[in-house]
Amino acid sequence: MGDHHHGPAKGLSRWLLTTNHKDIGTLYLWFAFIMFLVGGAFAMVIRMELFQPGNQLVSPNTFNQLTTMHGLIMVFGAIMPAFTGFANWLIPMMVGAPDMALPRMNNWSFWILPFAFAILLSSWFMDGGAPNFGWTFYAPLSTQGPPSTDFFILSVHMMGISSIMGAINVIVTIFNMRAPGMTLMKMPIFCWSWLITAFLLIAVMPILAAAVTMLLTDRNFGTSFFDAAGGGDPVLFQHIFWFFGHPEVYIMILPAFGIVSEILPTFTRKRLFGRVSMIYAIVAIAGLSFIVWAHHMFTTGMPVIAGLFFMYATMLIAVPTGVKIFNWAATIFRGALTFETPMLFALGFVFLFTIGGFSGLMLALIPADIQYHDTYFVVAHFHYVLVSGALFSIFAGAYYWLPKWTGTMYNETLGKFHFWLSAISFNITFFPMHFMGLAGMPRRIPDYALQFADFNRISSIGSFVFGLSQLLFLYIIIQAIRGKGKKATDEVWDDHPRGLEWTLSSPPAYHTFETPPSEKLVEEHH
Amino acid sequence: MHKALRLVQLCCILIGSLLSSVASATGLQYNMTRGVTPVSHAQYDLHMTVLFIVTAIGVLVFGLLIFSIFRYRKSKGAKAATFHENVQIEVIWTVIPFVILMVLAVPATKTLIAMEDTRKSEMTIAVTGYQWYWHYEYLNEDISFYSNPATTAEEIAGLVPKSGYYQLEVDKPLVVPTNTKIRFAFSANDVIHAWWVPALGVKRDTIPGFINESWAVIEEVGTYRGQCAELCGVRHGYMPIVVEAITPEEFEAWVAEQKGGLEEVIEESEA
Ligand SMILES: [Cu+2]
């Protein structure tokens, strides 16, 4: 045993060369948070431009670049790395493993990301500017995109490699490194949600890679996959993109399900209701996610029979999603509830994600979708799923495990303040978007008809408050990391929360579970 | 149970009437248009049905959640129950949503099949999307023209007051007859656009190299406005659509006038 087993290296090399799952988790989480602020800043400019009708602040081309970069940064830079950060920190501690199974690959899969996003962001300064065709980069618009599009393609490839390596690590860790006695059925539900997510990632990231590669060759090497004049088909692009894109949606929400399912039992002091059906529901949702992609394409014109298939399959997703929501409600029912910040965000998730689920069901119905499609109704829908869904679960998880990770309680009053500010301003921002969309406002437009002015103004004001509230989150986290606050106990939360991570000290040693926990401990804590 | 249902109903009506009174007081449109075609009516009805259903489910689920949040507080001495599964209830809340979905699928399927049935159309208009304007061609009539956005740069820059139909005006609207089954054939010249007029219940991608179809029977005379609904480049937000529906008699006169105008132009150029 060398010295390196006792603590981290000093200085920058600790972070550059680290193979420690906790360090890598921290890197992922900080990276995600920085990207969240960058993507959020783009959103602020978008909302400023839309504050009133007319062209005020940015040119229409810059506006398109902002919506494109906002989407790409939030999806690939903020939400996905944040969940990978949680996976790194938590999965070894939850299954009683000393580290991730493939620690050097783990280092590599993180360190690809800063370079991928540096390339993507540098496109702002290139000739012709940043990509301006939306995060969905539909051909042939993207085929004709600015020169920076090729750099965008390179960075997507890098993100894909990073995600696949991260996913392989999760799968191998879960299958091979669980402590004795921890059967798959006893494994924490967060690990389950990530296991399924990892399979989705491995299945669809190569599809995304194919899409960008075909785009690359269409742009530079004379192929015409997506060009009708050369015998190709622009709609083929959408099929390929959404065959990746729909499972991607679940990649961004299944870990959220896992986090919320860990948090609710702790603050209701009850076991998760219907644990087995929760796992089946995750698997069912993941399975269905492969046969619903064309519901993003109902206006492209498809045979009636294909439309019916995709509509019915999409509607079916409401069943397992409903099971999850009902199970969470049943977990809360007759509990002994307390309302610490993680619980507030988890409850906010259950309420607001459900609203996103409702609009999702509405969008599944083709005749109605013809009116909703590509309007602000869709923008409202996916922000209810991704902000009050994925992001709120990330906040909930951060507050929930931060005391464990840092050994210091965050400031509870400020945390609650952060929740209420976020939840209220979120609804002020995004609820009116339902109305705008139904009233006929298309998405991705830099200017709009006068009838949409009132809702847009309300939405913009809400978004500014939401954006500023996140600086409070930054402050709260930094205070906790600097040890400004009460010392956290090992269990952190009252009444014995379940999970092996609470058997470790707060903060945990640099290396934990170097000898696996006993079967008795596993049995007591599942 | 009966009482609960009545309460749900009452809540929906209350919320609905509150919203509509706010809307009528401010002139704000907040809901989908009912439109002026059989298809748009069916879309609207389906929208309202599913909205009612999700609202009812929402009232029940959120009601239970809010009740639990207030009733089962540890600070008020609540003791946690120990139950954590119940096969019966889990089967029930898997099956009931399934039944609700089947109820929804019936009108959705009917409407979809009707929407896609472009047979027996009485006229065809070819719509072509360009960056960033529309081209209309009345097949069999020998009439075709471009329809360009009419909102001025001064209005956009805020140098002059914005007109009432800011960003929803064109120089030459698409003129169509009412009570006629019009088939639209969509295509595009450069990238994908989408031709959307909410009141007609039509939104279709216009795809370069391919032809898409849709149809409308407009039941009321009027002017209907829409916009391009697929990101198509820099001026995607500046691609309005205006449809002017006039009676078939007026339409005949309009067609004659267009052709007459055309003949005059030809005569002039020949002279
Ligand atoms: Cu367009």
GROMACS .gro file of N, CA and C in nm, chain A residues 153-265:
model
  339
  153ILE      N    1  -1.990   1.953  -3.490
  153ILE     CA    2  -1.996   1.808  -3.511
  153ILE      C    3  -1.886   1.738  -3.432
  154LEU      N    4  -1.764   1.795  -3.437
  154LEU     CA    5  -1.653   1.737  -3.361
  154LEU      C    6  -1.686   1.734  -3.212
  155SER      N    7  -1.742   1.844  -3.162
  155SER     CA    8  -1.767   1.848  -3.018
  155SER      C    9  -1.877   1.750  -2.980
  156VAL      N   10  -1.977   1.730  -3.067
  156VAL     CA   11  -2.080   1.631  -3.037
  156VAL      C   12  -2.019   1.491  -3.032
  157HIS      N   13  -1.927   1.463  -3.122
  157HIS     CA   14  -1.858   1.333  -3.117
  157HIS      C   15  -1.787   1.315  -2.984
  158MET      N   16  -1.720   1.420  -2.939
  158MET     CA   17  -1.646   1.409  -2.812
  158MET      C   18  -1.741   1.387  -2.695
  159MET      N   19  -1.852   1.463  -2.695
  159MET     CA   20  -1.950   1.444  -2.587
  159MET      C   21  -2.002   1.300  -2.589
  160GLY      N   22  -2.024   1.248  -2.708
  160GLY     CA   23  -2.078   1.113  -2.721
  160GLY      C   24  -1.980   1.011  -2.663
  161ILE      N   25  -1.851   1.026  -2.696
  161ILE     CA   26  -1.750   0.933  -2.644
  161ILE      C   27  -1.747   0.940  -2.491
  162SER      N   28  -1.752   1.062  -2.441
  162SER     CA   29  -1.751   1.081  -2.297
  162SER      C   30  -1.871   1.012  -2.232
  163SER      N   31  -1.989   1.032  -2.289
  163SER     CA   32  -2.110   0.973  -2.232
  163SER      C   33  -2.105   0.821  -2.235
  164ILE      N   34  -2.058   0.767  -2.346
  164ILE     CA   35  -2.054   0.621  -2.358
  164ILE      C   36  -1.958   0.562  -2.255
  165MET      N   37  -1.841   0.626  -2.239
  165MET     CA   38  -1.746   0.574  -2.140
  165MET      C   39  -1.804   0.583  -2.000
  166GLY      N   40  -1.870   0.695  -1.971
  166GLY     CA   41  -1.934   0.710  -1.840
  166GLY      C   42  -2.037   0.600  -1.818
  167ALA      N   43  -2.114   0.569  -1.923
  167ALA     CA   44  -2.219   0.469  -1.911
  167ALA      C   45  -2.161   0.330  -1.889
  168ILE      N   46  -2.054   0.300  -1.963
  168ILE     CA   47  -1.989   0.168  -1.946
  168ILE      C   48  -1.943   0.153  -1.802
  169ASN      N   49  -1.887   0.260  -1.748
  169ASN     CA   50  -1.837   0.257  -1.612
  169ASN      C   51  -1.949   0.228  -1.512
  170VAL      N   52  -2.062   0.292  -1.533
  170VAL     CA   53  -2.176   0.270  -1.442
  170VAL      C   54  -2.221   0.124  -1.449
  171ILE      N   55  -2.233   0.072  -1.571
  171ILE     CA   56  -2.283  -0.065  -1.586
  171ILE      C   57  -2.187  -0.165  -1.522
  172VAL      N   58  -2.058  -0.148  -1.552
  172VAL     CA   59  -1.960  -0.244  -1.498
  172VAL      C   60  -1.955  -0.234  -1.346
  173THR      N   61  -1.959  -0.113  -1.294
  173THR     CA   62  -1.957  -0.096  -1.148
  173THR      C   63  -2.076  -0.166  -1.084
  174ILE      N   64  -2.193  -0.143  -1.140
  174ILE     CA   65  -2.314  -0.199  -1.079
  174ILE      C   66  -2.315  -0.351  -1.090
  175PHE      N   67  -2.271  -0.404  -1.204
  175PHE     CA   68  -2.276  -0.549  -1.220
  175PHE      C   69  -2.167  -0.621  -1.142
  176ASN      N   70  -2.052  -0.557  -1.125
  176ASN     CA   71  -1.938  -0.631  -1.070
  176ASN      C   72  -1.896  -0.590  -0.930
  177MET      N   73  -1.937  -0.475  -0.884
  177MET     CA   74  -1.873  -0.423  -0.763
  177MET      C   75  -1.969  -0.409  -0.646
  178ARG      N   76  -2.088  -0.468  -0.657
  178ARG     CA   77  -2.181  -0.457  -0.545
  178ARG      C   78  -2.129  -0.537  -0.427
  179ALA      N   79  -2.156  -0.484  -0.307
  179ALA     CA   80  -2.111  -0.553  -0.186
  179ALA      C   81  -2.184  -0.686  -0.175
  180PRO      N   82  -2.123  -0.784  -0.106
  180PRO     CA   83  -2.190  -0.913  -0.088
  180PRO      C   84  -2.326  -0.890  -0.022
  181GLY      N   85  -2.426  -0.959  -0.072
  181GLY     CA   86  -2.559  -0.947  -0.012
  181GLY      C   87  -2.645  -0.843  -0.079
  182MET      N   88  -2.580  -0.755  -0.158
  182MET     CA   89  -2.662  -0.656  -0.225
  182MET      C   90  -2.707  -0.712  -0.361
  183THR      N   91  -2.822  -0.775  -0.360
  183THR     CA   92  -2.875  -0.826  -0.486
  183THR      C   93  -2.927  -0.708  -0.566
  184LEU      N   94  -2.953  -0.731  -0.695
  184LEU     CA   95  -3.005  -0.622  -0.778
  184LEU      C   96  -3.135  -0.569  -0.720
  185MET      N   97  -3.217  -0.659  -0.666
  185MET     CA   98  -3.345  -0.614  -0.614
  185MET      C   99  -3.331  -0.533  -0.484
  186LYS      N  100  -3.216  -0.549  -0.416
  186LYS     CA  101  -3.195  -0.469  -0.294
  186LYS      C  102  -3.118  -0.341  -0.323
  187MET      N  103  -3.072  -0.329  -0.447
  187MET     CA  104  -2.989  -0.214  -0.483
  187MET      C  105  -3.073  -0.086  -0.477
  188PRO      N  106  -3.015   0.026  -0.430
  188PRO     CA  107  -3.091   0.152  -0.423
  188PRO      C  108  -3.150   0.190  -0.559
  189ILE      N  109  -3.265   0.254  -0.556
  189ILE     CA  110  -3.337   0.282  -0.679
  189ILE      C  111  -3.262   0.385  -0.765
  190PHE      N  112  -3.181   0.470  -0.700
  190PHE     CA  113  -3.100   0.563  -0.780
  190PHE      C  114  -3.006   0.486  -0.872
  191CYS      N  115  -2.945   0.377  -0.818
  191CYS     CA  116  -2.854   0.295  -0.899
  191CYS      C  117  -2.931   0.227  -1.012
  192TRP      N  118  -3.051   0.182  -0.981
  192TRP     CA  119  -3.136   0.122  -1.084
  192TRP      C  120  -3.162   0.221  -1.197
  193SER      N  121  -3.201   0.341  -1.158
  193SER     CA  122  -3.236   0.439  -1.261
  193SER      C  123  -3.114   0.468  -1.348
  194TRP      N  124  -2.995   0.471  -1.285
  194TRP     CA  125  -2.875   0.499  -1.364
  194TRP      C  126  -2.833   0.379  -1.449
  195LEU      N  127  -2.859   0.259  -1.399
  195LEU     CA  128  -2.826   0.140  -1.477
  195LEU      C  129  -2.902   0.142  -1.609
  196ILE      N  130  -3.032   0.171  -1.599
  196ILE     CA  131  -3.115   0.174  -1.721
  196ILE      C  132  -3.070   0.291  -1.809
  197THR      N  133  -3.043   0.406  -1.748
  197THR     CA  134  -2.996   0.521  -1.823
  197THR      C  135  -2.869   0.489  -1.901
  198ALA      N  136  -2.780   0.415  -1.834
  198ALA     CA  137  -2.651   0.382  -1.898
  198ALA      C  138  -2.673   0.297  -2.022
  199PHE      N  139  -2.767   0.203  -2.014
  199PHE     CA  140  -2.797   0.123  -2.133
  199PHE      C  141  -2.855   0.210  -2.244
  200LEU      N  142  -2.942   0.303  -2.206
  200LEU     CA  143  -2.997   0.394  -2.308
  200LEU      C  144  -2.884   0.472  -2.374
  201LEU      N  145  -2.790   0.521  -2.294
  201LEU     CA  146  -2.680   0.600  -2.349
  201LEU      C  147  -2.600   0.519  -2.450
  202ILE      N  148  -2.568   0.396  -2.411
  202ILE     CA  149  -2.487   0.313  -2.501
  202ILE      C  150  -2.565   0.282  -2.628
  203ALA      N  151  -2.696   0.271  -2.616
  203ALA     CA  152  -2.777   0.240  -2.733
  203ALA      C  153  -2.786   0.358  -2.829
  204VAL      N  154  -2.801   0.479  -2.776
  204VAL     CA  155  -2.836   0.588  -2.868
  204VAL      C  156  -2.726   0.689  -2.898
  205MET      N  157  -2.621   0.697  -2.815
  205MET     CA  158  -2.517   0.794  -2.849
  205MET      C  159  -2.451   0.762  -2.985
  206PRO      N  160  -2.434   0.632  -3.018
  206PRO     CA  161  -2.380   0.603  -3.153
  206PRO      C  162  -2.474   0.650  -3.265
  207ILE      N  163  -2.604   0.654  -3.237
  207ILE     CA  164  -2.699   0.700  -3.340
  207ILE      C  165  -2.677   0.849  -3.364
  208LEU      N  166  -2.657   0.921  -3.254
  208LEU     CA  167  -2.629   1.064  -3.267
  208LEU      C  168  -2.498   1.083  -3.345
  209ALA      N  169  -2.401   1.000  -3.313
  209ALA     CA  170  -2.273   1.008  -3.384
  209ALA      C  171  -2.294   0.984  -3.533
  210ALA      N  172  -2.382   0.888  -3.567
  210ALA     CA  173  -2.412   0.862  -3.708
  210ALA      C  174  -2.475   0.985  -3.771
  211ALA      N  175  -2.569   1.047  -3.701
  211ALA     CA  176  -2.638   1.163  -3.757
  211ALA      C  177  -2.539   1.274  -3.788
  212VAL      N  178  -2.450   1.306  -3.692
  212VAL     CA  179  -2.356   1.415  -3.719
  212VAL      C  180  -2.254   1.377  -3.824
  213THR      N  181  -2.219   1.248  -3.831
  213THR     CA  182  -2.122   1.206  -3.933
  213THR      C  183  -2.183   1.219  -4.073
  214MET      N  184  -2.309   1.178  -4.088
  214MET     CA  185  -2.375   1.193  -4.217
  214MET      C  186  -2.386   1.340  -4.255
  215LEU      N  187  -2.411   1.422  -4.154
  215LEU     CA  188  -2.416   1.567  -4.179
  215LEU      C  189  -2.279   1.616  -4.226
  216LEU      N  190  -2.175   1.566  -4.160
  216LEU     CA  191  -2.039   1.607  -4.196
  216LEU      C  192  -2.007   1.571  -4.340
  217THR      N  193  -2.042   1.449  -4.380
  217THR     CA  194  -2.008   1.409  -4.517
  217THR      C  195  -2.098   1.481  -4.617
  218ASP      N  196  -2.222   1.507  -4.580
  218ASP     CA  197  -2.308   1.588  -4.669
  218ASP      C  198  -2.249   1.727  -4.689
  219ARG      N  199  -2.192   1.781  -4.584
  219ARG     CA  200  -2.139   1.916  -4.591
  219ARG      C  201  -2.007   1.923  -4.668
  220ASN      N  202  -1.924   1.821  -4.649
  220ASN     CA  203  -1.787   1.835  -4.696
  220ASN      C  204  -1.743   1.734  -4.802
  221PHE      N  205  -1.811   1.620  -4.812
  221PHE     CA  206  -1.758   1.517  -4.899
  221PHE      C  207  -1.855   1.474  -5.007
  222GLY      N  208  -1.951   1.559  -5.038
  222GLY     CA  209  -2.035   1.536  -5.155
  222GLY      C  210  -2.140   1.427  -5.143
  223THR      N  211  -2.163   1.373  -5.024
  223THR     CA  212  -2.274   1.279  -5.011
  223THR      C  213  -2.405   1.356  -5.007
  224SER      N  214  -2.517   1.287  -5.024
  224SER     CA  215  -2.645   1.357  -5.010
  224SER      C  216  -2.745   1.270  -4.936
  225PHE      N  217  -2.708   1.235  -4.814
  225PHE     CA  218  -2.801   1.160  -4.729
  225PHE      C  219  -2.931   1.238  -4.709
  226PHE      N  220  -2.916   1.369  -4.690
  226PHE     CA  221  -3.031   1.449  -4.650
  226PHE      C  222  -3.071   1.549  -4.758
  227ASP      N  223  -3.024   1.525  -4.880
  227ASP     CA  224  -3.051   1.620  -4.987
  227ASP      C  225  -3.131   1.551  -5.096
  228ALA      N  226  -3.255   1.597  -5.115
  228ALA     CA  227  -3.342   1.532  -5.212
  228ALA      C  228  -3.283   1.541  -5.353
  229ALA      N  229  -3.214   1.649  -5.383
  229ALA     CA  230  -3.160   1.667  -5.518
  229ALA      C  231  -3.059   1.556  -5.551
  230GLY      N  232  -2.996   1.498  -5.450
  230GLY     CA  233  -2.900   1.391  -5.474
  230GLY      C  234  -2.958   1.255  -5.442
  231GLY      N  235  -3.089   1.247  -5.426
  231GLY     CA  236  -3.153   1.119  -5.396
  231GLY      C  237  -3.171   1.092  -5.248
  232GLY      N  238  -3.136   1.188  -5.165
  232GLY     CA  239  -3.151   1.170  -5.021
  232GLY      C  240  -3.286   1.219  -4.972
  233ASP      N  241  -3.299   1.229  -4.840
  233ASP     CA  242  -3.428   1.265  -4.783
  233ASP      C  243  -3.406   1.347  -4.654
  234PRO      N  244  -3.450   1.473  -4.655
  234PRO     CA  245  -3.432   1.555  -4.534
  234PRO      C  246  -3.500   1.495  -4.413
  235VAL      N  247  -3.611   1.423  -4.434
  235VAL     CA  248  -3.684   1.368  -4.320
  235VAL      C  249  -3.607   1.252  -4.257
  236LEU      N  250  -3.523   1.186  -4.337
  236LEU     CA  251  -3.438   1.081  -4.282
  236LEU      C  252  -3.357   1.135  -4.165
  237PHE      N  253  -3.310   1.259  -4.180
  237PHE     CA  254  -3.233   1.317  -4.069
  237PHE      C  255  -3.316   1.317  -3.942
  238GLN      N  256  -3.442   1.358  -3.954
  238GLN     CA  257  -3.525   1.368  -3.834
  238GLN      C  258  -3.549   1.231  -3.771
  239HIS      N  259  -3.566   1.129  -3.857
  239HIS     CA  260  -3.583   0.995  -3.802
  239HIS      C  261  -3.459   0.954  -3.722
  240ILE      N  262  -3.342   0.978  -3.780
  240ILE     CA  263  -3.220   0.938  -3.709
  240ILE      C  264  -3.203   1.021  -3.584
  241PHE      N  265  -3.222   1.153  -3.597
  241PHE     CA  266  -3.202   1.239  -3.481
  241PHE      C  267  -3.295   1.199  -3.367
  242TRP      N  268  -3.421   1.177  -3.397
  242TRP     CA  269  -3.515   1.150  -3.287
  242TRP      C  270  -3.507   1.006  -3.238
  243PHE      N  271  -3.449   0.918  -3.321
  243PHE     CA  272  -3.425   0.784  -3.267
  243PHE      C  273  -3.322   0.792  -3.155
  244PHE      N  274  -3.230   0.887  -3.169
  244PHE     CA  275  -3.145   0.922  -3.055
  244PHE      C  276  -3.221   1.009  -2.955
  245GLY      N  277  -3.293   1.108  -3.008
  245GLY     CA  278  -3.344   1.217  -2.925
  245GLY      C  279  -3.449   1.175  -2.826
  246HIS      N  280  -3.533   1.077  -2.863
  246HIS     CA  281  -3.635   1.045  -2.762
  246HIS      C  282  -3.579   0.969  -2.643
  247PRO      N  283  -3.500   0.862  -2.666
  247PRO     CA  284  -3.434   0.803  -2.549
  247PRO      C  285  -3.352   0.906  -2.471
  248GLU      N  286  -3.294   1.001  -2.543
  248GLU     CA  287  -3.218   1.107  -2.476
  248GLU      C  288  -3.303   1.180  -2.373
  249VAL      N  289  -3.430   1.203  -2.407
  249VAL     CA  290  -3.521   1.268  -2.314
  249VAL      C  291  -3.527   1.189  -2.183
  250TYR      N  292  -3.530   1.056  -2.195
  250TYR     CA  293  -3.539   0.974  -2.075
  250TYR      C  294  -3.404   0.964  -2.005
  251ILE      N  295  -3.296   0.975  -2.082
  251ILE     CA  296  -3.163   0.982  -2.021
  251ILE      C  297  -3.159   1.100  -1.924
  252MET      N  298  -3.232   1.204  -1.959
  252MET     CA  299  -3.231   1.324  -1.875
  252MET      C  300  -3.336   1.320  -1.764
  253ILE      N  301  -3.422   1.217  -1.761
  253ILE     CA  302  -3.524   1.218  -1.656
  253ILE      C  303  -3.518   1.094  -1.567
  254LEU      N  304  -3.467   0.979  -1.617
  254LEU     CA  305  -3.465   0.860  -1.531
  254LEU      C  306  -3.380   0.880  -1.406
  255PRO      N  307  -3.257   0.938  -1.416
  255PRO     CA  308  -3.182   0.961  -1.292
  255PRO      C  309  -3.257   1.055  -1.196
  256ALA      N  310  -3.337   1.145  -1.253
  256ALA     CA  311  -3.417   1.233  -1.168
  256ALA      C  312  -3.519   1.151  -1.090
  257PHE      N  313  -3.582   1.055  -1.158
  257PHE     CA  314  -3.674   0.964  -1.088
  257PHE      C  315  -3.601   0.897  -0.972
  258GLY      N  316  -3.478   0.853  -1.000
  258GLY     CA  317  -3.401   0.784  -0.898
  258GLY      C  318  -3.374   0.873  -0.778
  259ILE      N  319  -3.331   0.996  -0.803
  259ILE     CA  320  -3.298   1.087  -0.693
  259ILE      C  321  -3.421   1.115  -0.608
  260VAL      N  322  -3.533   1.145  -0.675
  260VAL     CA  323  -3.655   1.176  -0.600
  260VAL      C  324  -3.701   1.055  -0.520
  261SER      N  325  -3.683   0.936  -0.579
  261SER     CA  326  -3.725   0.816  -0.507
  261SER      C  327  -3.635   0.786  -0.388
  262GLU      N  328  -3.513   0.839  -0.386
  262GLU     CA  329  -3.427   0.827  -0.268
  262GLU      C  330  -3.468   0.927  -0.160
  263ILE      N  331  -3.507   1.047  -0.204
  263ILE     CA  332  -3.528   1.157  -0.109
  263ILE      C  333  -3.663   1.145  -0.038
  264LEU      N  334  -3.769   1.113  -0.113
  264LEU     CA  335  -3.902   1.110  -0.052
  264LEU      C  336  -3.909   1.018   0.071
  265PRO      N  337  -3.853   0.895   0.066
  265PRO     CA  338  -3.862   0.810   0.185
  265PRO      C  339  -3.796   0.873   0.308
   0.00000   0.00000   0.00000
